[in-house]
Structures are given as C-alpha cells and as structure tokens.
Amino acid sequence: MTIEAATLSTRRRWAILVCALVAAMTTTAATSGFAYVIPALHDGGMSLSSAATLAAVPTVGLTVAIIAWGLALDRYGERRILLVSILITLAGTIGAVVAVATDAGTVALGAALLVGGLGSGAANGASGRIVVGFFPADQRGTAMGVRQMAQPLGIAVLALTVPVIAATAGVAAALAVPVAVTAIGLLAVYFGIVDPALPASGPATAPTGNPYRSSGYLWRIHGFSVLLVIGQSMLWTFVPAWLITGHGWTPLSAGVLVTVTQVFAAGGRIAAGRASDLWGSRMRPVRVIAVAAALTMAALAVADQFGSVLAPAIMVLATIATVADNGLAFTAIAEWAGPSWSGRALGVQNTAQYVTIAVTTPILGTMIERLGYPAVFGIVAAAPILALPLIPRDPRPREEPVDVPGER
C-alpha cells in the first residue's frame, strides 16, 4: 500500500511518523528489556555472567540480521516488512515469557531472545523512506529527530517498569512489558503506516546506482558515527553502576535519574534535527555536537575526579550531547542513499554502531576496573575529537525527491 505525498495532510504525515516511532520502540524492548531483569535473576541464583550473556543475545540477533532487513525494506517497502518483522519479534518476546514462566532453561530462553533480536532489525533500520518521502527537506531533520526518540523513550519505559515488576511480581511478569510494547508497535504499523510512492529518481544530490561507489560521503558518516557512539555506549551502560557504587545512590534514585536523562536526550535529538533544518545543513550541527560531547565528557571526568556534587548534572548534559547526532546521521544517509538504498545504508550504519558497542563495552568495563571512572570518562572524551576530521561537508545542492505540499 503506497500513497502520494501530495495527497497527505500535515497531520497525517506526522501521525505516520509517530507510528514509525512506536514501531521502532519494539527494537528497544526486544534488545534491552531483558537487561533490566538481571538483578532479579542474579538474586534468584543465576550468575551475573550468565545473565549478562543472555542479555547480549538479542543484540547479536539484531546485528546479524539488520542489513538483510534493510535490503527487504528497500525492495518491498516499510509497512509490509515491518509487519513481518514485528510479528517475529512478538513471537520472541512471548517465547521469553513462556520460557521463564515454565522454567524451560537457559537454552530455550536464549533461543527466544535470539528470535526477538532477529526480528527487531527492520524496525530499527526503517523510517528513512517515510521521512524522505513524506517530508520536505526543511522538515526532515526535525522529523528524523522525532523518529530517533524511540530508543531513549524505550529505555525510559523499561527503566521505570521492568525492574519494579521483576522485584514485586517476578521475572516472567516483568518480561511482559516488552511483549506489550511490541504488540502496541504491531498495531501502530498495521493501522498507521503507509509507504510513500517512490519517485522516478532520488534526490538531485543522490548518486544513481550504488551510493557507496560514487563518493566517500556515506563511508565518512559511518566513520564519525562509530566514534561518536562510544560515548553514548559508555554513559548508557555504566552510569547506573557509577551512580550506585561510586556515588552511593539507591537503585531507585539512579533509575529515576536515568529515566529523566533519557527524556532529555530524546528532546535533544529533536532539537538537533530542528537546528539542521533551520541551518540547511545536516553536518554543521554534527560538528557542534561533537565538540559539545568532548567538552562535557572532559568536564565529567574532572568533576568526578574531584568528587564534585555537580558530576551527576554534568552527566546529564554529556548524555544529551552524545546521543544528539544520531538523527542527523540517519537523515543524511536517507537523503543521500535515496529510497532504493536507504534501508541497506541505514542497516550498515546500525551494524557498524552495534558492533562498536559490542567491542568497546567490555573494554571500557575493564578500563574502569583498572583506572577508575574519571580516567575513562577522560579517555572517551577523545573520541568526538577524533571524529571531527571525518565529518564531511554537506552535498550541494539539496533538492526534493518528491513534491510535498506546504502546511495545511
């Protein structure tokens, strides 16, 4: 089912985008939901290493399948593929609940988590065609910023619900939260998402054929994104432990701050996208964000080293800075790759970032054990500086791939 952009009202375009956001939250639910029951599993006798290994299984499935899902998105459109992929994700999340409720063992649980991860790749890499096809160039940064709220909002929902339910009603009940999020995402796709009709050609700046062969633009975006995601991984993974063990916060208070921080981070992605629309540039705001990420991470290192009470507040600012670039990179990739390649190109982008997270997270954990948090915060601050030379100039001129009417 496709529809011409010219026939859509402004309200309908934004409604489709919100449905895409809800669909993308299914990826977060499938890949991150299990991590929030680790404390309960550990209290119940499962070793921390076993629980952490199980928590990594969905991400492995996501990483393996995401480029293939991108190819399917490019070939068959987003609505059809999202319905299939989210159904698979739903089967995996339900399977995890059943495996825990029936005490089926770690192999069955791991298999269910793997299925959920494999299915979640399409929702994670989708929406490029929707954003480029339904929104004019001066709104795409904002639109993609809204779409990229999915991950922090998903984390916020999980952080607020799963640990509390696991502690009071058990792990199986807690894992029903990812099931619920996935079911809502499936309904959002079925009732709310349509594909834009493909234009005769992509944007005037986009190359014909394989966009990776004609220039290094996409490769450079992947390169700087890999470096910028290190700070995001550091803060999203280790901040709870840093607050609880390093600053004496209770798990509840740490969870509340993490949730509030994710909400601010979601807003930061929208602000960055809006700035790119107003400036007429996707890459200029990325340079500003990279500098801000370096400065805030360095300030966090100094504050933590001297035990400043401002350290948690600086952490919030650093988190906002380290995630703000994501939507800009996605928008630039979708615009340059065009509707026939955006799924694959965004799949490559996500794969590179997830592999980076998988590789750097254990390294950062080892460094924290040996050097302490302040030193590692300082080391991570260097990554955005290294990313600056890789940030390309915007291609010129940027033109519309389709005619989109003005506000109505």
Short mmCIF file of C-alpha atoms in Angstrom, two decimals:
data_model
loop_
_atom_site.label_atom_id
_atom_site.label_comp_id
_atom_site.label_asym_id
_atom_site.label_seq_id
_atom_site.Cartn_x
_atom_site.Cartn_y
_atom_site.Cartn_z
CA MET A 1 0.00 0.00 0.00
CA THR A 2 1.55 3.28 -1.13
CA ILE A 3 0.32 6.84 -1.20
CA GLU A 4 1.40 10.03 -2.94
CA ALA A 5 2.93 12.57 -0.57
CA ALA A 6 0.95 15.34 -2.24
CA THR A 7 -2.31 13.78 -1.05
CA LEU A 8 -1.34 13.79 2.64
CA SER A 9 -2.26 16.49 5.09
CA THR A 10 0.37 17.72 7.52
CA ARG A 11 -1.42 15.98 10.38
CA ARG A 12 -1.40 12.64 8.55
CA ARG A 13 2.31 12.83 7.77
CA TRP A 14 3.16 13.42 11.41
CA ALA A 15 0.77 10.68 12.52
CA ILE A 16 2.56 8.21 10.25
CA LEU A 17 5.87 9.31 11.73
CA VAL A 18 4.63 8.80 15.29
CA CYS A 19 3.52 5.30 14.34
CA ALA A 20 7.02 4.68 12.98
CA LEU A 21 8.44 5.90 16.29
CA VAL A 22 6.24 3.44 18.23
CA ALA A 23 7.27 0.67 15.85
CA ALA A 24 10.94 1.46 16.46
CA MET A 25 10.42 1.16 20.21
CA THR A 26 9.84 -2.56 19.64
CA THR A 27 13.54 -2.89 18.85
CA THR A 28 14.50 -1.33 22.16
CA ALA A 29 12.00 -3.54 24.01
CA ALA A 30 13.34 -6.70 22.39
CA THR A 31 17.04 -5.94 22.72
CA SER A 32 17.18 -4.07 26.05
CA GLY A 33 14.23 -5.34 28.07
CA PHE A 34 15.98 -8.43 29.40
CA ALA A 35 18.88 -6.40 30.79
CA TYR A 36 16.55 -4.86 33.37
CA VAL A 37 15.73 -8.24 34.95
CA ILE A 38 19.39 -9.10 35.53
CA PRO A 39 19.31 -8.01 39.21
CA ALA A 40 16.26 -10.20 39.89
CA LEU A 41 17.80 -13.18 38.10
CA HIS A 42 21.05 -12.71 40.00
CA ASP A 43 19.17 -12.58 43.30
CA GLY A 44 17.43 -15.80 42.25
CA GLY A 45 20.70 -17.65 41.84
CA MET A 46 21.75 -17.08 38.23
CA SER A 47 25.34 -15.97 37.89
CA LEU A 48 25.93 -12.43 36.74
CA SER A 49 27.97 -13.61 33.76
CA SER A 50 25.18 -15.97 32.62
CA ALA A 51 22.54 -13.25 32.94
CA ALA A 52 24.73 -10.75 31.08
CA THR A 53 25.36 -13.28 28.31
CA LEU A 54 21.62 -13.84 27.89
CA ALA A 55 21.08 -10.09 27.81
CA ALA A 56 23.53 -9.81 24.90
CA VAL A 57 21.77 -12.48 22.80
CA PRO A 58 19.06 -10.20 21.31
CA THR A 59 21.68 -7.69 20.18
CA VAL A 60 23.59 -10.47 18.46
CA GLY A 61 20.43 -11.41 16.56
CA LEU A 62 19.80 -7.78 15.65
CA THR A 63 23.35 -7.26 14.39
CA VAL A 64 23.30 -10.42 12.27
CA ALA A 65 20.01 -9.64 10.53
CA ILE A 66 19.83 -5.87 10.24
CA ILE A 67 21.39 -5.46 6.77
CA ALA A 68 19.18 -8.23 5.37
CA TRP A 69 16.15 -6.46 6.80
CA GLY A 70 17.39 -3.25 5.16
CA LEU A 71 17.54 -4.98 1.78
CA ALA A 72 13.98 -6.21 2.31
CA LEU A 73 12.81 -2.70 3.27
CA ASP A 74 14.30 -1.27 0.08
CA ARG A 75 12.71 -3.96 -2.09
CA TYR A 76 9.26 -4.42 -0.56
CA GLY A 77 8.56 -1.21 1.38
CA GLU A 78 8.39 -0.46 5.06
CA ARG A 79 4.80 -1.36 6.00
CA ARG A 80 4.91 -4.95 4.74
CA ILE A 81 8.34 -5.74 6.14
CA LEU A 82 7.63 -4.09 9.49
CA LEU A 83 4.53 -6.22 9.93
CA VAL A 84 6.52 -9.40 9.30
CA SER A 85 9.48 -8.40 11.43
CA ILE A 86 7.45 -7.21 14.41
CA LEU A 87 5.41 -10.42 14.35
CA ILE A 88 8.70 -12.31 14.65
CA THR A 89 9.78 -10.01 17.46
CA LEU A 90 6.48 -10.56 19.22
CA ALA A 91 6.93 -14.32 18.98
CA GLY A 92 10.38 -13.99 20.54
CA THR A 93 9.25 -11.78 23.41
CA ILE A 94 6.30 -14.07 24.17
CA GLY A 95 8.65 -17.03 23.99
CA ALA A 96 10.90 -15.43 26.61
CA VAL A 97 7.96 -15.01 28.99
CA VAL A 98 6.92 -18.63 28.49
CA ALA A 99 10.48 -19.90 28.93
CA VAL A 100 10.85 -18.09 32.26
CA ALA A 101 7.33 -18.93 33.48
CA THR A 102 7.78 -22.65 32.75
CA ASP A 103 11.42 -22.77 33.87
CA ALA A 104 12.36 -24.15 30.46
CA GLY A 105 16.05 -23.44 30.96
CA THR A 106 18.64 -21.06 29.60
CA VAL A 107 18.83 -22.68 26.14
CA ALA A 108 15.12 -22.17 25.49
CA LEU A 109 15.24 -18.67 26.95
CA GLY A 110 18.28 -17.80 24.85
CA ALA A 111 16.58 -19.11 21.72
CA ALA A 112 13.53 -16.94 22.37
CA LEU A 113 15.68 -13.88 22.97
CA LEU A 114 17.59 -14.59 19.76
CA VAL A 115 14.34 -14.77 17.75
CA GLY A 116 13.25 -11.46 19.24
CA GLY A 117 16.55 -9.87 18.29
CA LEU A 118 16.49 -11.28 14.76
CA GLY A 119 13.02 -9.88 14.20
CA SER A 120 13.78 -6.46 15.62
CA GLY A 121 16.21 -5.35 12.90
CA ALA A 122 13.64 -3.99 10.45
CA ALA A 123 12.03 -1.63 12.94
CA ASN A 124 15.47 -0.35 13.93
CA GLY A 125 16.50 0.50 10.38
CA ALA A 126 13.16 1.65 8.99
CA SER A 127 11.67 5.15 8.51
CA GLY A 128 14.25 6.55 6.11
CA ARG A 129 11.84 6.20 3.21
CA ILE A 130 8.98 7.66 5.27
CA VAL A 131 10.99 10.71 6.33
CA VAL A 132 12.42 11.45 2.88
CA GLY A 133 9.24 10.55 1.03
CA PHE A 134 6.68 12.40 3.14
CA PHE A 135 8.59 15.43 4.46
CA PRO A 136 10.18 18.37 2.65
CA ALA A 137 13.89 19.00 3.13
CA ASP A 138 13.37 21.78 5.67
CA GLN A 139 11.45 19.40 7.97
CA ARG A 140 13.36 16.15 7.61
CA GLY A 141 15.87 16.80 10.36
CA THR A 142 13.08 17.51 12.81
CA ALA A 143 11.10 14.51 11.58
CA MET A 144 14.04 12.15 11.94
CA GLY A 145 14.78 13.62 15.36
CA VAL A 146 11.23 12.68 16.40
CA ARG A 147 11.70 9.19 14.96
CA GLN A 148 15.02 8.79 16.78
CA MET A 149 13.31 9.44 20.11
CA ALA A 150 12.35 5.77 20.02
CA GLN A 151 15.47 4.44 21.70
CA PRO A 152 15.68 6.82 24.68
CA LEU A 153 11.92 6.71 25.22
CA GLY A 154 12.01 2.93 25.06
CA ILE A 155 14.80 2.83 27.62
CA ALA A 156 12.82 5.21 29.83
CA VAL A 157 9.75 2.94 29.71
CA LEU A 158 11.82 -0.15 30.51
CA ALA A 159 13.76 1.52 33.32
CA LEU A 160 10.57 2.70 35.02
CA THR A 161 8.66 -0.57 34.80
CA VAL A 162 10.70 -3.73 34.35
CA PRO A 163 12.91 -3.65 37.50
CA VAL A 164 9.97 -2.80 39.77
CA ILE A 165 7.74 -5.52 38.29
CA ALA A 166 10.57 -8.06 38.46
CA ALA A 167 11.12 -7.30 42.14
CA THR A 168 7.44 -7.44 43.08
CA ALA A 169 5.78 -9.87 40.64
CA GLY A 170 8.62 -11.90 39.21
CA VAL A 171 10.75 -12.03 36.08
CA ALA A 172 8.07 -13.52 33.83
CA ALA A 173 5.67 -10.70 34.67
CA ALA A 174 8.40 -8.12 34.05
CA LEU A 175 9.17 -9.58 30.62
CA ALA A 176 5.53 -8.98 29.71
CA VAL A 177 6.48 -5.29 29.32
CA PRO A 178 8.48 -5.93 26.10
CA VAL A 179 5.57 -8.07 24.89
CA ALA A 180 3.16 -5.18 25.46
CA VAL A 181 5.43 -2.64 23.75
CA THR A 182 5.86 -4.96 20.76
CA ALA A 183 2.13 -5.60 20.46
CA ILE A 184 1.43 -1.86 20.52
CA GLY A 185 4.09 -1.36 17.85
CA LEU A 186 2.47 -4.01 15.65
CA LEU A 187 -0.89 -2.25 15.92
CA ALA A 188 0.75 1.10 15.10
CA VAL A 189 2.20 -0.33 11.89
CA TYR A 190 -1.00 -2.09 10.85
CA PHE A 191 -3.30 0.87 11.38
CA GLY A 192 -0.97 3.82 10.92
CA ILE A 193 1.86 3.27 8.44
CA VAL A 194 1.70 3.54 4.67
CA ASP A 195 4.59 3.70 2.23
CA PRO A 196 5.24 6.80 0.12
CA ALA A 197 5.01 6.28 -3.62
CA LEU A 198 8.53 6.02 -4.99
CA PRO A 199 9.69 8.96 -7.09
CA ALA A 200 11.10 8.42 -10.55
CA SER A 201 14.53 9.19 -9.11
CA GLY A 202 16.11 10.05 -5.81
CA PRO A 203 17.24 13.48 -4.58
CA ALA A 204 19.26 15.51 -7.04
CA THR A 205 22.32 15.16 -4.83
CA ALA A 206 21.98 11.38 -4.54
CA PRO A 207 24.06 9.27 -6.92
CA THR A 208 22.40 6.84 -9.26
CA GLY A 209 23.04 3.19 -8.51
CA ASN A 210 25.14 2.14 -5.55
CA PRO A 211 25.68 5.31 -3.46
CA TYR A 212 28.82 3.86 -1.88
CA ARG A 213 30.70 3.74 -5.17
CA SER A 214 30.35 7.33 -6.30
CA SER A 215 31.77 9.12 -3.25
CA GLY A 216 33.02 8.66 0.29
CA TYR A 217 30.11 10.60 1.81
CA LEU A 218 28.34 7.62 3.37
CA TRP A 219 31.59 6.00 4.46
CA ARG A 220 32.59 9.15 6.32
CA ILE A 221 29.20 9.33 8.05
CA HIS A 222 29.60 5.72 9.18
CA GLY A 223 33.12 6.54 10.36
CA PHE A 224 32.32 9.51 12.56
CA SER A 225 29.18 7.79 13.87
CA VAL A 226 31.24 4.85 15.08
CA LEU A 227 33.46 7.18 17.08
CA LEU A 228 30.58 9.25 18.49
CA VAL A 229 28.65 6.17 19.64
CA ILE A 230 31.45 5.23 22.08
CA GLY A 231 30.45 7.99 24.49
CA GLN A 232 26.80 7.02 24.19
CA SER A 233 27.66 3.40 24.99
CA MET A 234 29.80 4.42 27.94
CA LEU A 235 27.10 6.53 29.56
CA TRP A 236 24.10 4.32 28.81
CA THR A 237 25.87 1.18 30.04
CA PHE A 238 27.82 2.27 33.09
CA VAL A 239 26.00 5.29 34.54
CA PRO A 240 23.70 3.23 36.82
CA ALA A 241 26.67 1.43 38.35
CA TRP A 242 28.58 4.72 38.56
CA LEU A 243 25.77 6.38 40.49
CA ILE A 244 25.11 3.43 42.80
CA THR A 245 28.63 2.25 43.58
CA GLY A 246 30.55 5.44 43.01
CA HIS A 247 28.17 7.99 44.50
CA GLY A 248 26.04 5.96 46.89
CA TRP A 249 22.73 6.47 45.13
CA THR A 250 19.93 3.97 45.71
CA PRO A 251 18.85 1.86 42.72
CA LEU A 252 15.51 3.67 42.66
CA SER A 253 17.03 7.16 42.63
CA ALA A 254 19.56 6.11 40.00
CA GLY A 255 16.77 4.67 37.86
CA VAL A 256 14.75 7.87 38.11
CA LEU A 257 17.71 9.99 37.04
CA VAL A 258 18.46 7.65 34.12
CA THR A 259 14.83 7.88 33.02
CA VAL A 260 14.76 11.67 33.23
CA THR A 261 18.06 11.82 31.36
CA GLN A 262 16.65 9.68 28.54
CA VAL A 263 13.68 12.02 28.19
CA PHE A 264 16.03 14.99 27.89
CA ALA A 265 18.15 13.03 25.42
CA ALA A 266 15.07 12.39 23.28
CA GLY A 267 14.37 16.12 23.26
CA GLY A 268 17.98 16.77 22.34
CA ARG A 269 17.61 14.69 19.19
CA ILE A 270 14.60 16.73 18.12
CA ALA A 271 16.45 20.00 18.83
CA ALA A 272 19.43 18.85 16.78
CA GLY A 273 17.18 17.89 13.89
CA ARG A 274 15.38 21.22 14.02
CA ALA A 275 18.69 23.06 14.02
CA SER A 276 19.75 21.16 10.90
CA ASP A 277 16.53 22.20 9.16
CA LEU A 278 16.97 25.86 10.08
CA TRP A 279 20.66 25.87 9.09
CA GLY A 280 20.02 23.94 5.88
CA SER A 281 22.79 21.55 6.86
CA ARG A 282 23.00 18.10 8.42
CA MET A 283 26.74 18.14 9.06
CA ARG A 284 27.28 21.57 10.65
CA PRO A 285 25.22 20.63 13.73
CA VAL A 286 27.14 17.35 13.96
CA ARG A 287 30.39 19.30 14.33
CA VAL A 288 28.85 21.37 17.13
CA ILE A 289 27.57 18.23 18.82
CA ALA A 290 30.96 16.52 18.59
CA VAL A 291 32.65 19.46 20.29
CA ALA A 292 29.93 19.57 22.95
CA ALA A 293 30.30 15.84 23.59
CA ALA A 294 34.06 16.17 24.03
CA LEU A 295 33.75 19.14 26.38
CA THR A 296 31.02 17.63 28.56
CA MET A 297 32.77 14.27 28.83
CA ALA A 298 36.01 16.03 29.80
CA ALA A 299 34.13 18.15 32.35
CA LEU A 300 32.55 14.98 33.77
CA ALA A 301 35.98 13.43 34.15
CA VAL A 302 37.27 16.45 36.07
CA ALA A 303 34.15 16.75 38.24
CA ASP A 304 34.20 13.07 39.12
CA GLN A 305 37.90 13.12 39.88
CA PHE A 306 37.39 15.83 42.47
CA GLY A 307 34.13 14.42 43.84
CA SER A 308 32.05 17.40 42.76
CA VAL A 309 28.34 17.34 43.54
CA LEU A 310 27.85 18.68 40.00
CA ALA A 311 29.03 15.43 38.42
CA PRO A 312 25.53 13.91 38.01
CA ALA A 313 24.25 17.11 36.40
CA ILE A 314 27.21 17.17 34.01
CA MET A 315 26.48 13.51 33.22
CA VAL A 316 23.00 14.53 32.07
CA LEU A 317 24.47 17.14 29.73
CA ALA A 318 27.05 14.68 28.42
CA THR A 319 24.36 12.10 27.73
CA ILE A 320 22.30 14.62 25.76
CA ALA A 321 25.35 15.60 23.72
CA THR A 322 26.50 12.06 22.98
CA VAL A 323 23.16 10.95 21.51
CA ALA A 324 22.12 14.11 19.65
CA ASP A 325 23.96 13.31 16.42
CA ASN A 326 22.15 10.06 15.68
CA GLY A 327 19.12 11.51 13.92
CA LEU A 328 21.27 13.84 11.82
CA ALA A 329 23.35 10.95 10.54
CA PHE A 330 20.21 8.95 9.76
CA THR A 331 18.67 11.87 7.87
CA ALA A 332 21.80 12.50 5.83
CA ILE A 333 22.10 8.82 4.95
CA ALA A 334 18.46 8.53 3.90
CA GLU A 335 18.67 11.68 1.77
CA TRP A 336 21.88 10.67 0.03
CA ALA A 337 21.07 6.98 -0.46
CA GLY A 338 17.57 7.63 -1.80
CA PRO A 339 14.53 5.38 -1.43
CA SER A 340 16.12 2.44 -3.24
CA TRP A 341 19.13 2.22 -0.95
CA SER A 342 18.16 3.85 2.36
CA GLY A 343 17.23 0.58 4.08
CA ARG A 344 20.58 -1.03 3.31
CA ALA A 345 22.57 2.11 4.07
CA LEU A 346 20.85 2.57 7.42
CA GLY A 347 21.43 -1.13 8.07
CA VAL A 348 25.15 -0.63 7.53
CA GLN A 349 25.05 2.38 9.84
CA ASN A 350 23.33 0.44 12.61
CA THR A 351 25.53 -2.61 12.19
CA ALA A 352 28.70 -0.53 12.47
CA GLN A 353 27.42 1.15 15.63
CA TYR A 354 26.22 -2.05 17.29
CA VAL A 355 29.47 -3.85 16.54
CA THR A 356 31.36 -0.90 18.01
CA ILE A 357 29.24 -1.02 21.15
CA ALA A 358 29.74 -4.78 21.45
CA VAL A 359 33.51 -4.45 21.11
CA THR A 360 34.07 -1.36 23.25
CA THR A 361 31.74 -2.12 26.16
CA PRO A 362 33.84 -4.92 27.70
CA ILE A 363 36.98 -2.91 27.03
CA LEU A 364 35.53 0.10 28.83
CA GLY A 365 34.45 -2.12 31.72
CA THR A 366 37.97 -3.48 32.11
CA MET A 367 39.43 0.02 31.92
CA ILE A 368 37.03 1.25 34.62
CA GLU A 369 38.11 -1.58 36.92
CA ARG A 370 41.78 -0.71 36.43
CA LEU A 371 41.76 3.07 36.01
CA GLY A 372 38.50 4.25 37.59
CA TYR A 373 35.60 6.20 36.15
CA PRO A 374 37.24 9.65 35.92
CA ALA A 375 40.11 8.41 33.79
CA VAL A 376 37.83 6.52 31.43
CA PHE A 377 35.49 9.50 31.08
CA GLY A 378 38.51 11.50 30.03
CA ILE A 379 39.69 8.87 27.55
CA VAL A 380 36.23 8.62 25.97
CA ALA A 381 36.21 12.42 25.57
CA ALA A 382 38.90 11.98 22.91
CA ALA A 383 36.59 10.01 20.57
CA PRO A 384 34.50 13.01 19.43
CA ILE A 385 37.70 14.95 18.74
CA LEU A 386 38.92 12.11 16.53
CA ALA A 387 35.56 12.15 14.76
CA LEU A 388 35.76 15.81 13.71
CA PRO A 389 38.03 15.33 10.65
CA LEU A 390 35.73 12.59 9.35
CA ILE A 391 32.60 14.76 9.28
CA PRO A 392 32.03 15.60 5.60
CA ARG A 393 30.64 18.73 4.05
CA ASP A 394 27.00 18.70 3.03
CA PRO A 395 26.44 17.81 -0.62
CA ARG A 396 25.12 20.75 -2.63
CA PRO A 397 22.52 21.49 -3.70
CA ARG A 398 19.99 19.50 -1.68
CA GLU A 399 16.71 19.13 -3.52
CA GLU A 400 13.37 17.41 -3.03
CA PRO A 401 12.95 13.79 -4.13
CA VAL A 402 9.18 14.31 -4.28
CA ASP A 403 6.81 17.23 -4.31
CA VAL A 404 5.39 17.77 -0.83
CA PRO A 405 2.74 20.41 -0.27
CA GLY A 406 3.12 23.17 2.25
CA GLU A 407 1.39 23.30 5.59
CA ARG A 408 -2.38 22.87 5.51
#
